[in-house]
Short mmCIF file of C-alpha atoms and ligand atoms in Angstrom, two decimals:
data_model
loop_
_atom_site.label_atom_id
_atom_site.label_comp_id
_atom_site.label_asym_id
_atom_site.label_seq_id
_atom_site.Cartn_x
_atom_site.Cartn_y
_atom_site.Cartn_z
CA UNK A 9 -23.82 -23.02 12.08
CA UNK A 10 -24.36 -25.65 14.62
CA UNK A 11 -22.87 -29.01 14.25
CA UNK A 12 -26.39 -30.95 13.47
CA UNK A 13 -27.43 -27.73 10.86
CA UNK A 14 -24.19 -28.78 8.97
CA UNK A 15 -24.82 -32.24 8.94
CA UNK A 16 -28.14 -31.71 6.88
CA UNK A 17 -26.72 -28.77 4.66
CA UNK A 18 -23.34 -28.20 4.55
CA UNK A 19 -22.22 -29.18 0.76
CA UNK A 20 -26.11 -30.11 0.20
CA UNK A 21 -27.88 -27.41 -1.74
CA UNK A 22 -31.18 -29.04 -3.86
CA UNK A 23 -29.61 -30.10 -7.32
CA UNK A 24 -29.08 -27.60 -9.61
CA UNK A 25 -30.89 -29.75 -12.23
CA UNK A 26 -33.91 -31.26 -10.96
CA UNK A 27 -34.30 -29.57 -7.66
CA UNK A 28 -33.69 -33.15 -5.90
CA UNK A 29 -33.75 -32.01 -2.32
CA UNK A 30 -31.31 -34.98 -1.33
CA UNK A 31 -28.05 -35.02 -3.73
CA UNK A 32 -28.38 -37.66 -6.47
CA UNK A 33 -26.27 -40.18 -6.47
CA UNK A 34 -23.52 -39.38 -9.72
CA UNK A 35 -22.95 -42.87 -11.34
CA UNK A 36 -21.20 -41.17 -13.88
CA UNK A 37 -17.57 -42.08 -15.15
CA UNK A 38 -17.07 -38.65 -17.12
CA UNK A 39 -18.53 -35.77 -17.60
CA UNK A 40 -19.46 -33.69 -21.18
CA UNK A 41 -17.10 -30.63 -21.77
CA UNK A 42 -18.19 -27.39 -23.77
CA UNK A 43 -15.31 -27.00 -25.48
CA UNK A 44 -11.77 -28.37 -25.21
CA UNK A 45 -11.26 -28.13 -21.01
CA UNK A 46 -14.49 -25.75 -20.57
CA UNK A 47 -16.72 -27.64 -18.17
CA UNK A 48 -18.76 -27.27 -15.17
CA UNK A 49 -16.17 -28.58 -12.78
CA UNK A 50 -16.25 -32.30 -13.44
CA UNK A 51 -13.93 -34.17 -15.72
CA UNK A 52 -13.51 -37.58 -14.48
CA UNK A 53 -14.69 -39.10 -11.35
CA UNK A 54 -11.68 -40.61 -9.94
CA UNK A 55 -10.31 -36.58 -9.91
CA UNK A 56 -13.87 -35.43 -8.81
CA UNK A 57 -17.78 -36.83 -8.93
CA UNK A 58 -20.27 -34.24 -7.31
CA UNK A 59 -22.05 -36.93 -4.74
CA UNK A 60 -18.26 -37.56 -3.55
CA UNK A 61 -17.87 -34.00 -3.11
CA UNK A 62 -20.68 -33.04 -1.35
CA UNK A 63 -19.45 -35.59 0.98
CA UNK A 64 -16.62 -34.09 1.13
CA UNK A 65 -17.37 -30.86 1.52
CA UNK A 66 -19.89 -31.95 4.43
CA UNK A 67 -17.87 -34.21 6.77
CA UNK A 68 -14.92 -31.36 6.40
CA UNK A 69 -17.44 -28.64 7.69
CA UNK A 70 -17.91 -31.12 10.79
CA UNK A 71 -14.54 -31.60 11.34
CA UNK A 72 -14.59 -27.79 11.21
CA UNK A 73 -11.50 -27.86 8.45
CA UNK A 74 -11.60 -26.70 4.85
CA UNK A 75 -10.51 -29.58 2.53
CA UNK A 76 -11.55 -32.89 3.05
CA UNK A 77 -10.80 -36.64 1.35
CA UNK A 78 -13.00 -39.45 0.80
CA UNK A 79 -11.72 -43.03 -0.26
CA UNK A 80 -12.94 -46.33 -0.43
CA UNK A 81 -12.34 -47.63 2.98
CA UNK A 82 -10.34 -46.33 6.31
CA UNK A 83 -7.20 -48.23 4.91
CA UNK A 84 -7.19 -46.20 1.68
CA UNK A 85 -7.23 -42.94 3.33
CA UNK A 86 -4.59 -44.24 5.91
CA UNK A 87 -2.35 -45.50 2.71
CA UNK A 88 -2.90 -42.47 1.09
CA UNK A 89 -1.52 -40.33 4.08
CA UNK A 90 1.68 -42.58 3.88
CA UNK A 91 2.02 -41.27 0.78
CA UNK A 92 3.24 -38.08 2.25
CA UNK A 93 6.07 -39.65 3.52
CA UNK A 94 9.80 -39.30 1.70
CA UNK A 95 11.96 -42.57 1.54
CA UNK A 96 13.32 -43.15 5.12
CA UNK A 97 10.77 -41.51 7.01
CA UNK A 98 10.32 -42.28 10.25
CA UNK A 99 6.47 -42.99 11.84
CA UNK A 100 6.02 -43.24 15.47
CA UNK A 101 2.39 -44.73 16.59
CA UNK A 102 0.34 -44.86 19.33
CA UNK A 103 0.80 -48.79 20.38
CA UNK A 104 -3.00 -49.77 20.50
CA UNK A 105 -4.03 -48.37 17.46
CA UNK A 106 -6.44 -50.23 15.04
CA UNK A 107 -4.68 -53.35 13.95
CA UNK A 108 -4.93 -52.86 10.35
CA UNK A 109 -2.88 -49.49 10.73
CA UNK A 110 -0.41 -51.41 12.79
CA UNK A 111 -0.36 -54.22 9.80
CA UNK A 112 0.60 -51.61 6.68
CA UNK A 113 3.12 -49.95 9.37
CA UNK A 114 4.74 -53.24 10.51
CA UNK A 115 4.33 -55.38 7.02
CA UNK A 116 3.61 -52.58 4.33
CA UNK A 117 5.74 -49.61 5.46
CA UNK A 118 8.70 -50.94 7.33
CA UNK A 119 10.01 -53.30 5.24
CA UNK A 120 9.70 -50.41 2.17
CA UNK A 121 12.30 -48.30 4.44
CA UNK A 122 10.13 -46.55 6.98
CA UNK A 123 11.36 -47.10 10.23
CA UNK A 124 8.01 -47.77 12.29
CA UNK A 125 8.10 -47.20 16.87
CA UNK A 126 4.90 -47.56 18.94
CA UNK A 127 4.89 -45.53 21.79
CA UNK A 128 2.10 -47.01 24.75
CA UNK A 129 -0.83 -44.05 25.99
CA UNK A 130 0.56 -44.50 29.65
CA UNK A 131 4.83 -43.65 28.20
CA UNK A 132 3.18 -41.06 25.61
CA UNK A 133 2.70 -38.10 28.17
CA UNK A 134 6.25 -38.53 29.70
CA UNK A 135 8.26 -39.91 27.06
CA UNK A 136 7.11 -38.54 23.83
CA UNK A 137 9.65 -35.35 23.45
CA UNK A 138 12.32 -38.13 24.15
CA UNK A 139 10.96 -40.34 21.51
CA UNK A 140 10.70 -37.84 19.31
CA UNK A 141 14.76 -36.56 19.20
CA UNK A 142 15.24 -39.47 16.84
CA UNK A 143 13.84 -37.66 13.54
CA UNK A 144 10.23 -38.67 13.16
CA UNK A 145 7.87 -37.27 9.95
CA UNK A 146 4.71 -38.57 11.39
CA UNK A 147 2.93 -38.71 14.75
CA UNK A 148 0.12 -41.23 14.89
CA UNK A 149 -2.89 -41.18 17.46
CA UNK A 150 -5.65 -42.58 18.51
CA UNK A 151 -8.06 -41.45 20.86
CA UNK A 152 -9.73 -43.11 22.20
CA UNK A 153 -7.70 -45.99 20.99
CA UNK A 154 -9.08 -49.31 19.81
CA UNK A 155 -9.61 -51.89 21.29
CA UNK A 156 -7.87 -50.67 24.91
CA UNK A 157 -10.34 -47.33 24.95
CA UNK A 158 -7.20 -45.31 26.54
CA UNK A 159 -7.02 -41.70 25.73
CA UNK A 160 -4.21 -39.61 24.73
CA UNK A 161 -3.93 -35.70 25.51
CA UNK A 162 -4.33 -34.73 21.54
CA UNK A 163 -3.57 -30.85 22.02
CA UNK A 164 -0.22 -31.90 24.68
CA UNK A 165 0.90 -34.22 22.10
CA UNK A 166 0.77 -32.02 18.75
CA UNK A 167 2.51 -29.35 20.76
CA UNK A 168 5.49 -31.76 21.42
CA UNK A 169 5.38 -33.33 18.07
CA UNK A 170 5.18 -29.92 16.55
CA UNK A 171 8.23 -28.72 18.46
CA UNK A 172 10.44 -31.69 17.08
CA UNK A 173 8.82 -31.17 13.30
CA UNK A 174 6.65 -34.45 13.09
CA UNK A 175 3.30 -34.15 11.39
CA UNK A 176 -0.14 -35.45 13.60
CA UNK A 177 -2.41 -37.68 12.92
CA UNK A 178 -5.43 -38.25 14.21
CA UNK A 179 -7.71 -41.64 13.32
CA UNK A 180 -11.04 -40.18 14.81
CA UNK A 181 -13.23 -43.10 14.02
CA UNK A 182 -14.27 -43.86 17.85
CA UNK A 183 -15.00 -40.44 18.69
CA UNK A 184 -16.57 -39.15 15.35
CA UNK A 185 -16.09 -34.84 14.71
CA UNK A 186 -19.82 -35.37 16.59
CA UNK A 187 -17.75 -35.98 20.16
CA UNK A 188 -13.79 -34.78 19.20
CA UNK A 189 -12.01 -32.18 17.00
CA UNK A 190 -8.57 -32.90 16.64
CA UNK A 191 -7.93 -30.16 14.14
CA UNK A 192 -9.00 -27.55 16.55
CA UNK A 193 -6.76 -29.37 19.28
CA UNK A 194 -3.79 -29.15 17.28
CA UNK A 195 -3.63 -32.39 15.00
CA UNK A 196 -2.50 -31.88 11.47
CA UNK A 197 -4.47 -34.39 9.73
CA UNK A 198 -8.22 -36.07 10.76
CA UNK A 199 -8.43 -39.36 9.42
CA UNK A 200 -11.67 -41.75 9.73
CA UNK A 201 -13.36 -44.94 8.50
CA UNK A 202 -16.20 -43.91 7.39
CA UNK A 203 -17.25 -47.67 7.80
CA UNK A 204 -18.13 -47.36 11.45
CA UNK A 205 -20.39 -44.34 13.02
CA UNK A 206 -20.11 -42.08 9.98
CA UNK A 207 -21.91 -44.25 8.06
CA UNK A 208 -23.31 -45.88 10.75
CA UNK A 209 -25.48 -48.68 9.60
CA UNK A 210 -23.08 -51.47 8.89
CA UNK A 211 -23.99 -51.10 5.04
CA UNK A 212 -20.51 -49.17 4.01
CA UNK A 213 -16.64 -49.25 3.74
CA UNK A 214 -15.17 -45.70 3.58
CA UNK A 215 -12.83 -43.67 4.35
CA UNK A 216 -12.14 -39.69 4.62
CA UNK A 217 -9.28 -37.88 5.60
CA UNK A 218 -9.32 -33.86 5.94
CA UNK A 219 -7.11 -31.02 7.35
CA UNK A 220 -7.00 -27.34 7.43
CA UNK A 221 -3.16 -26.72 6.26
CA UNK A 222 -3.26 -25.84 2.28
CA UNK A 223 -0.08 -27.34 0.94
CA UNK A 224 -1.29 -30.79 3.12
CA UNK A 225 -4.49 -30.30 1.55
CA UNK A 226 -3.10 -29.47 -2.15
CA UNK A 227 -0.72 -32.71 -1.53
CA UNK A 228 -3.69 -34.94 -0.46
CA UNK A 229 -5.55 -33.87 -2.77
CA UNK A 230 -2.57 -34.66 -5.81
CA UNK A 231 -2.04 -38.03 -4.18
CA UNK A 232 -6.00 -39.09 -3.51
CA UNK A 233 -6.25 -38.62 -7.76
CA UNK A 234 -2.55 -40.02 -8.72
CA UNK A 235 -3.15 -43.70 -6.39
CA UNK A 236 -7.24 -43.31 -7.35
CA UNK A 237 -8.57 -45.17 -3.95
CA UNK A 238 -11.81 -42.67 -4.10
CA UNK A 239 -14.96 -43.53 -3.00
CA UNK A 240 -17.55 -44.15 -4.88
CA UNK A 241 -20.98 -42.39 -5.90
CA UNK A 242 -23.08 -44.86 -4.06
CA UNK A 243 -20.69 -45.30 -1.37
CA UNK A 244 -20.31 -41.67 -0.70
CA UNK A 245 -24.19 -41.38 -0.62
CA UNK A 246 -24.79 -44.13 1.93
CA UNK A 247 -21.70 -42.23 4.25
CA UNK A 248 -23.65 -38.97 3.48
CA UNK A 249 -27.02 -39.94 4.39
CA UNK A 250 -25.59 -41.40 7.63
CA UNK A 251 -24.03 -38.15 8.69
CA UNK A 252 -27.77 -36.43 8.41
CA UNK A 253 -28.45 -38.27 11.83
CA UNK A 254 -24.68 -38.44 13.14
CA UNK A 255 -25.75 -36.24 16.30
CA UNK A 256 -28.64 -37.99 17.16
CA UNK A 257 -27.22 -41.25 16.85
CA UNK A 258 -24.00 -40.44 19.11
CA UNK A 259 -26.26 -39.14 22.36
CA UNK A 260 -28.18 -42.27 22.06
CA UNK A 261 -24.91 -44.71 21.72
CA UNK A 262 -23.23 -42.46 24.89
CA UNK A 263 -26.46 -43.30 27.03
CA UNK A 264 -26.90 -46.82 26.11
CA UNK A 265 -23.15 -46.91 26.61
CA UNK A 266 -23.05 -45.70 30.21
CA UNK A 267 -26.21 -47.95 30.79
CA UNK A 268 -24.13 -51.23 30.15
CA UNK A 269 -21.05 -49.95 31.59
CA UNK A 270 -22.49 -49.55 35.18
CA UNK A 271 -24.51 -53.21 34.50
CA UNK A 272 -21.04 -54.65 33.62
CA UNK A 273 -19.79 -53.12 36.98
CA UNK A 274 -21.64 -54.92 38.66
CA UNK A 275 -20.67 -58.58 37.84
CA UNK A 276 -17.94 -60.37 39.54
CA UNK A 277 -17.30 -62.28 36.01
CA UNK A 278 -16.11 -58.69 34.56
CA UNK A 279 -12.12 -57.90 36.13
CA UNK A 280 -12.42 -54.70 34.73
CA UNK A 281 -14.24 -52.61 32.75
CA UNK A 282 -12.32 -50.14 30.38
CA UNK A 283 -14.70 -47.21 29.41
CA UNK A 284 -13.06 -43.01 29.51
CA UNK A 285 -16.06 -41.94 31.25
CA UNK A 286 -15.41 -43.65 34.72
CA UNK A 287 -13.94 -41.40 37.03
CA UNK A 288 -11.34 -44.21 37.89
CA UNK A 289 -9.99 -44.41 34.07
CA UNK A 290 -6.51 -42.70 33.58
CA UNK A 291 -7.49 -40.87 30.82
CA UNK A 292 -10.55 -40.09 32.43
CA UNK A 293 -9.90 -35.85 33.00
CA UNK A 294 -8.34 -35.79 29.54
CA UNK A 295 -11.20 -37.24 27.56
CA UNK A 296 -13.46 -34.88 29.84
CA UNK A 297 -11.97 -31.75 28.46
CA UNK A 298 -11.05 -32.88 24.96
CA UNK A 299 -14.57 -34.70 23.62
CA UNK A 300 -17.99 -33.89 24.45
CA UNK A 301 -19.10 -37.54 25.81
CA UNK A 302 -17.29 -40.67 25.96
CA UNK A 303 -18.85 -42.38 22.99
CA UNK A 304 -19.94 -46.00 23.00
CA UNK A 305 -16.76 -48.58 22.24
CA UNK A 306 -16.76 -50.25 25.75
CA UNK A 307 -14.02 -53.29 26.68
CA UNK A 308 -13.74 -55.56 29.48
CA UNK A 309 -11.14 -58.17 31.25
CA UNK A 310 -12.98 -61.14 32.04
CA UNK A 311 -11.43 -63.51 34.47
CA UNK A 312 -9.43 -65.89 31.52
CA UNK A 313 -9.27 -66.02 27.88
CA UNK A 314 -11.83 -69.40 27.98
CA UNK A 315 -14.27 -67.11 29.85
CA UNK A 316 -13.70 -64.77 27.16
CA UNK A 317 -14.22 -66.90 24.31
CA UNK A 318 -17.50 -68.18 26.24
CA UNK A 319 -19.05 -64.75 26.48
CA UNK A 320 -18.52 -63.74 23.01
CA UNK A 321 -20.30 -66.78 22.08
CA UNK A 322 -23.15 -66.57 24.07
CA UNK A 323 -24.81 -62.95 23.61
CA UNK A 324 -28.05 -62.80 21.29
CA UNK A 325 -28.33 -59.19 20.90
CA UNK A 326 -24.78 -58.51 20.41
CA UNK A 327 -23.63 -60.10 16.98
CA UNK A 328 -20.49 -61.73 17.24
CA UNK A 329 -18.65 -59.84 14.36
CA UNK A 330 -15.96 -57.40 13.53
CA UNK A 331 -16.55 -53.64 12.88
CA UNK A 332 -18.41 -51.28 15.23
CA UNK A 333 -20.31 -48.18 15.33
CA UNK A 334 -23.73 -49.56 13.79
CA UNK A 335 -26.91 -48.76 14.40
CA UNK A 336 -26.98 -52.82 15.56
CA UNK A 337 -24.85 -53.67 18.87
CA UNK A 338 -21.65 -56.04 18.35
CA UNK A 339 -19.16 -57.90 20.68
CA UNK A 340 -16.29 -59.58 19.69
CA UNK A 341 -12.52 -61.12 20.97
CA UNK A 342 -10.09 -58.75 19.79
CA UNK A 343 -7.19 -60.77 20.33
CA UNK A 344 -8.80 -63.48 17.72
CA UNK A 345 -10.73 -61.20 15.35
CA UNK A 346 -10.15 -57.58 14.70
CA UNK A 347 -6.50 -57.23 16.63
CA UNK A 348 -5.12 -61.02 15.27
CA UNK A 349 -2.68 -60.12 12.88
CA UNK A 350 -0.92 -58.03 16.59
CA UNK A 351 -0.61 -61.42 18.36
CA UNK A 352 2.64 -62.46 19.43
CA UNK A 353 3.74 -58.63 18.99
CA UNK A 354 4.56 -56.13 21.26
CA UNK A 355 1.07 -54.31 19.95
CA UNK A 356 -0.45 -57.76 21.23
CA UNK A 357 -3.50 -57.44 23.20
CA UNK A 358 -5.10 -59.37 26.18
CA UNK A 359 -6.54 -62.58 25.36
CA UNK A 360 -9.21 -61.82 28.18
CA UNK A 361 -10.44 -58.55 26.19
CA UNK A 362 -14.05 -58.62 25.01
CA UNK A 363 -14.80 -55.60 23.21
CA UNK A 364 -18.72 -54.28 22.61
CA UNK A 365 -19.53 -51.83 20.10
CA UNK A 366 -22.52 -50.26 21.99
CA UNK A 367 -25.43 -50.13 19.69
CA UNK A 368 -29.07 -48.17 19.02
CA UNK A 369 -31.16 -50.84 20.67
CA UNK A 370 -32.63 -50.04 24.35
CA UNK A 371 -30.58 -50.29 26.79
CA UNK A 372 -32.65 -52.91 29.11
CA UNK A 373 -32.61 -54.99 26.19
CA UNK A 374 -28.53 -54.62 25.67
CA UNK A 375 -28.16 -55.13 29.91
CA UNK A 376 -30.25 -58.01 29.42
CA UNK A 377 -28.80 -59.72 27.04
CA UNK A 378 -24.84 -59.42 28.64
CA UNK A 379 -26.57 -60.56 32.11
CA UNK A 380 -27.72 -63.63 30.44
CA UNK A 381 -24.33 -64.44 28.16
CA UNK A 382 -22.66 -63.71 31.66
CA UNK A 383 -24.61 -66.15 33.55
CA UNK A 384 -24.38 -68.61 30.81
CA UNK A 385 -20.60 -68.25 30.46
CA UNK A 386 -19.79 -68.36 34.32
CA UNK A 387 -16.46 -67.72 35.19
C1 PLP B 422 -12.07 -49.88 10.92
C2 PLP B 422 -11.00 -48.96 11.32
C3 PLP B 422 -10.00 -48.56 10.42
C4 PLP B 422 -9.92 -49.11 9.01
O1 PLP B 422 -11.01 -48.73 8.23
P1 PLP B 422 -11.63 -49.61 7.04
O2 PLP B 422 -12.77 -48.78 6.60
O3 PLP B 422 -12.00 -50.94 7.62
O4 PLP B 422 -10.57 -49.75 6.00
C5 PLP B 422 -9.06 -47.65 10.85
N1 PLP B 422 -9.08 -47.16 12.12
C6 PLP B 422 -10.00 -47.53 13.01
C7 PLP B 422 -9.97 -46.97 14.38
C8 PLP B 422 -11.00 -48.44 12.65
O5 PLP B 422 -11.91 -48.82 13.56
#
């Protein structure tokens, strides 16, 4: 079935009950049994709740695996994948990832015995076999990665990681299973925040993790019960609901996207704008032949950090706020806000970045609105 069909169906028959076309949400803690262990599938609802599993069962059909996780934010499932790890092993990562991953691997992880090494996207396609002799467990990626937007070659880099016996990782939550499969490129493990496109409406914190090898999958499963950071019935129903319209949403985001990518172009105040789909991006060829558009997280330089801080301030449309992937556009300074806990790092980024989360609004209206924060801000 097509990738929008699933999104509707997939894990959604009407209730068995009522008939309810949409699944109900289960606030349920336990579950009746017939007898001593004789039930209908449900015991508990940290070990299983049927809105949580239809959930489950639907975003893993998009992300075209079998077995699928949901927890209660990004972070969970991203903790809970640690998990896998034995004392002592080692976790390379790419070096822009999200800055919350960067903060459990630097300030969680590492000081617990992991040794933690951040490999950049320009070293990964040359130096990754090399970085990999030293004995690694787990291969972390993002692509494209946040908030830098460069792109790493996901089916090159699980065939190198796979020859020195590290694990992959992939945190899809910019490209959503709507633009990028990892699992059929090679990656061992999808991982999302559910928080940002999946859910999509800036009304959620979620997580889901999935992955089409069965031991992983009995493993994940074990470990998503025994630490208990599920999601919950309401939560899951919000994150299901969203992916009904996933599709839809991401061709609109791409267009409006490209629409304030070429206005940004064409402002001297912008350095440079950072977006896969321009032909002059490095990663541009790669992110061509490994997603299906080039989604809607766009970041510019502008000419200094003030300038930067000016900017941020002065769009109406875009909300000054963390997060992304809403239905409702957003800008903010990554080096103060969602990347602040990197500064001072080697992970650090540019105090001139601006990052825009590229909403659902018209695009006139979004070009608009940065033309007037630009002239505002001046240079
Ligand atoms: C937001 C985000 C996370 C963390 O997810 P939460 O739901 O906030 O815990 C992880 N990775 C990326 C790329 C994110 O944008």
């Amino acid at each position: 079935m097509d990738f929008e069909t699933l999104a509707i169906h997939a894990g959604q028959a009407p209730d068995p009950a009522t008939g309810a076309v949409t699944v109900p949400i289960y606030a349920t803690s336990t579950f009746a049994q017939e007898a001593v262990g004789r039930h209908r599938g449900y015991e508990y609802s940290r070990t299983g709740n049927p809105t949580r599993r239809a959930l489950e069962t639907c975003l893993a059909a998009l992300e075209d695996a079998p077995h699928g996780f949901a927890f209660a934010s990004g972070m969970a499932a991203a903790a809970t994948v640690t998990e896998l790890l034995a004392p002592g092993d080692r976790i390379l990562a790419i070096s822009d990832a999200y800055g919350g991953t960067h903060r459990l691997f630097r300030q969680v992880l590492e000081p617990r015995g992991h040794p933690v090494d951040t490999i950049s996207c320009e070293a990964l396609p040359i130096e990754l076999a090399q970085r990999l002799e030293t004995p690694t467990r787990l291969l972390w990626l993002e692509s494209p990665t946040n908030p830098l937007l460069g792109i790493v070659d996901i089916a090159a880099a699980s065939a190198v990681a796979h020859a020195a016996g590290a694990l992959v990782v992939v945190d899809n939550t910019f490209a959503t299973p709507f633009l990028q499969r990892p699992l059929l490129l090679g990656a061992d493990l999808v991982l999302h925040s559910t928080t940002k496109y999946l859910g999509g409406h800036s009304d959620v914190v979620g997580g889901f993790v999935a992955t089409r090898n069965p031991a992983l999958a009995e493993r994940l499963g074990f470990l998503q019960n025994a630490l208990g950071a599920v999601a919950g019935p309401f939560d899951s129903w919000l994150v299901l609901r969203g992916l009904k319209t996933l599709a839809v949403r991401m061709r609109q985001h791409c267009a409006n996207a490209g629409e304030v990518v070429a206005a940004l172009r064409a402002r001297p105040e912008v350095e440079a704008v950072l977006y896969p789909g321009l032909p002059s991006h490095p990663g541009h060829a790669v992110a061509a032949r490994q997603m299906a558009d080039f989604g809607a997280m766009v970041a510019f330089r502008a000419r200094s950090e003030a300038a930067a801080l000016r900017i941020v301030a002065a769009t109406r449309l875009f909300t000054l706020a963390e997060s992304l992937g809403g239905v409702e556009s957003l800008i903010e300074h990554p080096l103060r806000m969602t990347h602040a806990s990197t500064a001072g790092s080697q992970e650090a980024v540019p105090g001139t970045l601006v990052r825009l989360s590229v909403g659902l609004e018209t695009g006139r209206d979004l070009v608009a609105d940065l033309n007037r924060a630009l002239d505002a801000a001046g240079s």
